[in-house]
Every structure is written in C-alpha cells, then in structure tokens.
Amino acid sequence: MNPDLLILAATYFEISHFLALHPGDSKYLTKTGLAIISGKVGPKTYDLLITGPGVFNAAHALTVYLEKSFPSLVLQTGIAGVFKQTGCNIGDVAIATQEQYIHTGIQTDSIENDPLPFDLIEQNLKTRKGIYSFDQDQVDHYHDILCRKGQSNKINITKGAFITVSSITSSGKHADRIYSAFSPVMEAMEGAACAHIALLYDIPLIEVRSASNYVGERDKSKWDIDLAAKQLGWVCGCV
C-alpha cells in the first residue's frame, strides 16, 4: 500500500524523537540493509526510510524505495548546520525553497562553479549547477502550517535556500565565503540528491531541517544535536 508520507532521514538518531512518539507497526529491510518503518499518525500512514548519510546513500535509498512504492509526499528531514548570517539559532527550523549541490559545475576562481554544458536532468537547465527548485505553493503551505503550530512552542520557523555538500564546512571564514556566494539558510549532506531522484520520478518533495550547530563551528560542545532531533520529532508529526 502506498503511504500518505515517506519520511527520509540519514540516521536513526535524527528521527529518534519522532519514533519514540510514533514507533511504527512494522519494519522491513531491503537487500542492501535499508530499514523501512511503517506506521500511522492519526488517520495518516507513513513510511520512514533511514538512508544513511551523504548524497550517494540518499540517492540509492530513495531510488530503491520508489521502484516499489509511490507516496503522496516525500519529507526529507534531518539535522543541519545553520548560517549565522541568517539570524537563525540552534534549534530553529527551516523549510527549503530550493536545494543546490554546490560541487556541481565547472570550476572557477571563485567558490561558485559555472554551469555544466549539459543538463543533469533533461530539459532542466538549473541542474547544470546542481539546483533543484521546490514547488513554492507547497513550500508556503507547509511553512504556514509549521508557523501556526509552532507558535505555542515558541519555535522559530523560516524558509530559504539550502545547500548540499559532501565536505562539511569547518571554518568560519569558509562559511562566510559560502554564504556570500549562495545565501543559504542551512547546509546538510543529502537534500539535493533526494530532490534529484524525486524530480526524476515526478513525485512531490519538501525538505525541513532543524539546526544542530552553526556552519563552520568545529567545537562540538557548542552543538545541540538532541534539541535539533526533538524539533524534528515535532516537525514530522505536524507534516
């Protein structure tokens, strides 16, 4: 049976608070060891897929899933680094207006690449720079839902561009350069890969993440991964 929602998370811990509230009714392992948990939240059904971290794991996991099932909506979620320049704080929640895999393109003297001379997805020029736009009406719809429900919990909700990286930004100076080039809200490691696969299968996808740290902050004592995971439990329940 096709679920109402497919939730994607890189690791169990990121989605642990949601699973504590909604542990699911069944669990299935694919041939490559991917865990798919199925359950319900009220009348709505969900599948939850633990993809593993990074673009390759995420692309593989979503492809394997969509070859057999077709959910009404895909929710890409997880913890992320937030850029200080946005004014957002650790624990804040953001929904992506677009994703960009910033390593795509032709190398230039700046941090931003020029576009490739070919489309990564046919007749989609933006993929030449690894850019995947989300349906803005859908983004606004879920942003409004989260804002209304987050008022009582005093959770700050924003929206904006996300970037996907394969090398985590580890210095404030480099974070400044990335923000100057792309103006992103959050940085993570799977979003653009899942956006690419969802576009190929023509299935709606939204990405909502919670900040566990500031981009470029290497001192993990200043991170709050547990707070971010708690916010994600709330986000998944709302969606």
Short mmCIF file of C-alpha atoms in Angstrom, two decimals:
data_model
loop_
_atom_site.label_atom_id
_atom_site.label_comp_id
_atom_site.label_asym_id
_atom_site.label_seq_id
_atom_site.Cartn_x
_atom_site.Cartn_y
_atom_site.Cartn_z
CA MET A 1 0.00 0.00 0.00
CA ASN A 2 1.30 3.47 -0.87
CA PRO A 3 1.60 5.67 2.24
CA ASP A 4 0.48 9.26 2.64
CA LEU A 5 4.01 10.29 3.59
CA LEU A 6 7.55 8.99 3.14
CA ILE A 7 9.97 10.40 5.72
CA LEU A 8 13.66 10.36 4.85
CA ALA A 9 16.37 10.70 7.49
CA ALA A 10 20.07 9.93 7.27
CA THR A 11 20.38 8.33 10.74
CA TYR A 12 18.18 6.82 13.41
CA PHE A 13 19.18 9.42 15.97
CA GLU A 14 17.92 12.33 13.88
CA ILE A 15 14.45 10.80 13.83
CA SER A 16 14.56 9.11 17.25
CA HIS A 17 12.17 11.52 18.96
CA PHE A 18 9.54 11.02 16.26
CA LEU A 19 9.90 7.23 16.57
CA ALA A 20 9.55 7.46 20.35
CA LEU A 21 6.13 9.06 19.82
CA HIS A 22 5.17 7.03 16.74
CA PRO A 23 7.21 3.80 16.79
CA GLY A 24 5.53 2.24 13.78
CA ASP A 25 3.74 -1.06 13.26
CA SER A 26 6.24 -2.91 11.09
CA LYS A 27 9.84 -2.84 9.88
CA TYR A 28 11.27 -4.10 6.62
CA LEU A 29 14.90 -4.45 5.48
CA THR A 30 15.85 -4.16 1.81
CA LYS A 31 18.53 -6.32 0.17
CA THR A 32 21.11 -3.62 0.92
CA GLY A 33 20.10 -3.36 4.58
CA LEU A 34 17.95 -0.22 4.39
CA ALA A 35 15.38 -0.03 7.18
CA ILE A 36 11.82 0.95 6.21
CA ILE A 37 9.47 1.52 9.17
CA SER A 38 5.72 1.80 8.55
CA GLY A 39 3.10 3.31 10.86
CA LYS A 40 0.29 5.81 11.34
CA VAL A 41 -0.14 9.25 12.88
CA GLY A 42 -3.86 9.66 13.39
CA PRO A 43 -5.55 8.63 10.12
CA LYS A 44 -2.43 9.22 8.02
CA THR A 45 0.01 6.46 7.09
CA TYR A 46 3.77 6.89 6.82
CA ASP A 47 6.87 5.01 5.79
CA LEU A 48 10.17 6.07 7.33
CA LEU A 49 13.39 5.30 5.50
CA ILE A 50 16.83 5.56 7.09
CA THR A 51 19.01 6.40 4.08
CA GLY A 52 22.49 6.64 5.57
CA PRO A 53 24.48 9.90 5.34
CA GLY A 54 25.62 11.59 2.16
CA VAL A 55 24.44 12.04 -1.41
CA PHE A 56 25.20 8.52 -2.64
CA ASN A 57 23.42 6.73 0.20
CA ALA A 58 20.44 9.08 -0.08
CA ALA A 59 20.08 8.68 -3.85
CA HIS A 60 20.34 4.90 -3.60
CA ALA A 61 17.83 4.64 -0.77
CA LEU A 62 15.14 6.79 -2.37
CA THR A 63 15.55 5.05 -5.74
CA VAL A 64 15.16 1.60 -4.17
CA TYR A 65 12.04 2.76 -2.36
CA LEU A 66 10.34 4.48 -5.30
CA GLU A 67 10.77 1.44 -7.51
CA LYS A 68 8.18 -0.33 -5.32
CA SER A 69 6.10 2.37 -3.61
CA PHE A 70 4.67 5.78 -4.50
CA PRO A 71 3.87 8.01 -1.51
CA SER A 72 1.72 11.13 -1.81
CA LEU A 73 4.58 13.27 -0.43
CA VAL A 74 8.24 12.84 0.47
CA LEU A 75 9.58 14.67 3.54
CA GLN A 76 13.36 15.00 3.56
CA THR A 77 14.40 15.85 7.10
CA GLY A 78 17.33 15.78 9.49
CA ILE A 79 19.70 17.97 11.45
CA ALA A 80 21.74 20.65 9.69
CA GLY A 81 24.21 23.44 10.13
CA VAL A 82 22.66 26.90 10.06
CA PHE A 83 24.45 30.00 8.80
CA LYS A 84 24.85 32.68 11.48
CA GLN A 85 24.36 35.39 8.85
CA THR A 86 20.66 34.44 8.60
CA GLY A 87 19.98 35.41 12.21
CA CYS A 88 18.71 31.89 12.92
CA ASN A 89 19.76 30.00 16.02
CA ILE A 90 20.46 26.40 17.01
CA GLY A 91 17.12 24.60 17.37
CA ASP A 92 15.42 26.74 14.73
CA VAL A 93 13.53 25.00 11.93
CA ALA A 94 13.70 25.86 8.22
CA ILE A 95 11.93 24.66 5.08
CA ALA A 96 13.86 24.71 1.81
CA THR A 97 12.74 26.85 -1.13
CA GLN A 98 15.43 25.20 -3.26
CA GLU A 99 18.38 22.84 -2.94
CA GLN A 100 21.80 23.12 -4.54
CA TYR A 101 24.62 20.62 -4.67
CA ILE A 102 27.36 23.24 -4.74
CA HIS A 103 30.05 20.88 -6.08
CA THR A 104 28.24 20.62 -9.44
CA GLY A 105 29.56 22.56 -12.43
CA ILE A 106 32.81 23.80 -13.93
CA GLN A 107 35.45 25.06 -11.51
CA THR A 108 36.13 28.79 -11.48
CA ASP A 109 38.39 31.09 -9.49
CA SER A 110 35.52 31.71 -7.06
CA ILE A 111 33.72 29.30 -4.75
CA GLU A 112 30.72 29.22 -7.12
CA ASN A 113 31.04 27.00 -10.20
CA ASP A 114 29.93 27.83 -13.71
CA PRO A 115 27.15 25.61 -15.11
CA LEU A 116 27.91 22.34 -16.85
CA PRO A 117 27.50 22.30 -20.67
CA PHE A 118 24.72 19.69 -20.32
CA ASP A 119 21.61 19.09 -18.23
CA LEU A 120 21.82 16.52 -15.42
CA ILE A 121 18.07 16.08 -15.91
CA GLU A 122 16.87 16.60 -19.47
CA GLN A 123 15.25 19.99 -20.15
CA ASN A 124 16.06 21.25 -16.66
CA LEU A 125 18.71 23.95 -17.07
CA LYS A 126 19.11 24.56 -13.34
CA THR A 127 20.53 21.06 -12.84
CA ARG A 128 23.63 22.22 -14.72
CA LYS A 129 24.56 23.94 -11.45
CA GLY A 130 23.04 21.30 -9.20
CA ILE A 131 19.98 23.46 -8.40
CA TYR A 132 16.59 21.92 -7.64
CA SER A 133 13.64 24.23 -7.05
CA PHE A 134 10.68 23.17 -4.90
CA ASP A 135 7.04 23.98 -5.58
CA GLN A 136 6.62 27.38 -3.93
CA ASP A 137 2.91 26.97 -3.20
CA GLN A 138 3.69 23.75 -1.39
CA VAL A 139 6.60 25.34 0.49
CA ASP A 140 4.37 28.22 1.58
CA HIS A 141 1.63 25.79 2.62
CA TYR A 142 3.84 23.77 4.94
CA HIS A 143 5.66 26.87 6.18
CA ASP A 144 2.29 28.30 7.24
CA ILE A 145 1.31 25.05 8.97
CA LEU A 146 4.57 24.89 10.91
CA CYS A 147 4.38 28.58 11.84
CA ARG A 148 0.84 28.23 13.20
CA LYS A 149 1.61 25.08 15.17
CA GLY A 150 4.99 26.35 16.33
CA GLN A 151 3.63 29.50 17.99
CA SER A 152 2.64 27.69 21.18
CA ASN A 153 6.06 26.02 21.40
CA LYS A 154 7.89 29.25 20.53
CA ILE A 155 9.74 27.50 17.70
CA ASN A 156 11.26 29.84 15.13
CA ILE A 157 10.32 28.74 11.60
CA THR A 158 11.89 30.19 8.46
CA LYS A 159 12.29 29.31 4.79
CA GLY A 160 15.05 29.80 2.27
CA ALA A 161 17.67 28.15 0.09
CA PHE A 162 19.56 25.08 1.33
CA ILE A 163 22.86 23.74 0.09
CA THR A 164 24.10 20.15 -0.05
CA VAL A 165 27.78 19.43 0.45
CA SER A 166 29.99 16.35 0.57
CA SER A 167 32.65 18.07 2.68
CA ILE A 168 31.36 19.68 5.86
CA THR A 169 32.34 23.34 6.23
CA SER A 170 34.76 23.51 9.13
CA SER A 171 35.80 27.16 9.40
CA GLY A 172 34.00 30.42 9.91
CA LYS A 173 35.99 32.05 7.11
CA HIS A 174 34.87 29.41 4.60
CA ALA A 175 31.29 29.68 5.88
CA ASP A 176 31.41 33.42 5.12
CA ARG A 177 32.56 32.71 1.55
CA ILE A 178 29.79 30.16 1.01
CA TYR A 179 27.13 32.49 2.37
CA SER A 180 28.39 35.33 0.18
CA ALA A 181 28.08 33.12 -2.91
CA PHE A 182 24.83 31.23 -2.24
CA SER A 183 22.93 32.98 0.62
CA PRO A 184 21.77 29.67 2.11
CA VAL A 185 19.91 29.12 5.35
CA MET A 186 21.19 25.62 6.05
CA GLU A 187 23.90 23.17 4.98
CA ALA A 188 23.48 19.38 5.01
CA MET A 189 24.56 16.31 3.04
CA GLU A 190 21.52 14.65 1.42
CA GLY A 191 18.90 17.15 0.25
CA ALA A 192 19.95 17.76 -3.35
CA ALA A 193 20.37 14.02 -4.00
CA CYS A 194 16.81 13.29 -2.88
CA ALA A 195 15.48 16.31 -4.80
CA HIS A 196 17.17 14.94 -7.94
CA ILE A 197 15.60 11.49 -7.54
CA ALA A 198 12.17 12.91 -6.69
CA LEU A 199 12.29 15.05 -9.84
CA LEU A 200 13.13 12.01 -11.97
CA TYR A 201 10.14 10.14 -10.53
CA ASP A 202 7.91 13.25 -10.66
CA ILE A 203 6.93 13.00 -7.01
CA PRO A 204 6.46 15.98 -4.63
CA LEU A 205 9.17 16.53 -2.03
CA ILE A 206 9.65 19.06 0.74
CA GLU A 207 12.73 19.43 2.92
CA VAL A 208 12.50 20.58 6.54
CA ARG A 209 15.51 20.60 8.86
CA SER A 210 16.42 21.74 12.34
CA ALA A 211 19.71 23.42 13.19
CA SER A 212 22.06 21.49 15.45
CA ASN A 213 25.05 23.82 15.01
CA TYR A 214 26.35 26.88 13.24
CA VAL A 215 28.10 26.22 9.93
CA GLY A 216 31.86 26.33 10.45
CA GLU A 217 31.71 25.71 14.22
CA ARG A 218 34.08 22.80 14.94
CA ASP A 219 33.69 22.76 18.75
CA LYS A 220 31.01 20.09 19.23
CA SER A 221 30.42 21.17 22.82
CA LYS A 222 28.60 24.13 21.25
CA TRP A 223 26.33 21.87 19.16
CA ASP A 224 22.91 20.72 20.35
CA ILE A 225 22.04 17.65 18.30
CA ASP A 226 19.45 16.41 20.80
CA LEU A 227 17.49 19.69 20.65
CA ALA A 228 17.51 19.55 16.86
CA ALA A 229 16.27 15.94 16.92
CA LYS A 230 13.46 16.91 19.30
CA GLN A 231 12.36 19.65 16.91
CA LEU A 232 12.34 17.14 14.05
CA GLY A 233 10.03 14.85 16.01
CA TRP A 234 7.62 17.75 16.25
CA VAL A 235 8.05 18.65 12.55
CA CYS A 236 7.28 15.13 11.31
CA GLY A 237 4.18 14.95 13.48
CA CYS A 238 2.94 18.26 12.05
CA VAL A 239 3.53 17.30 8.43
#
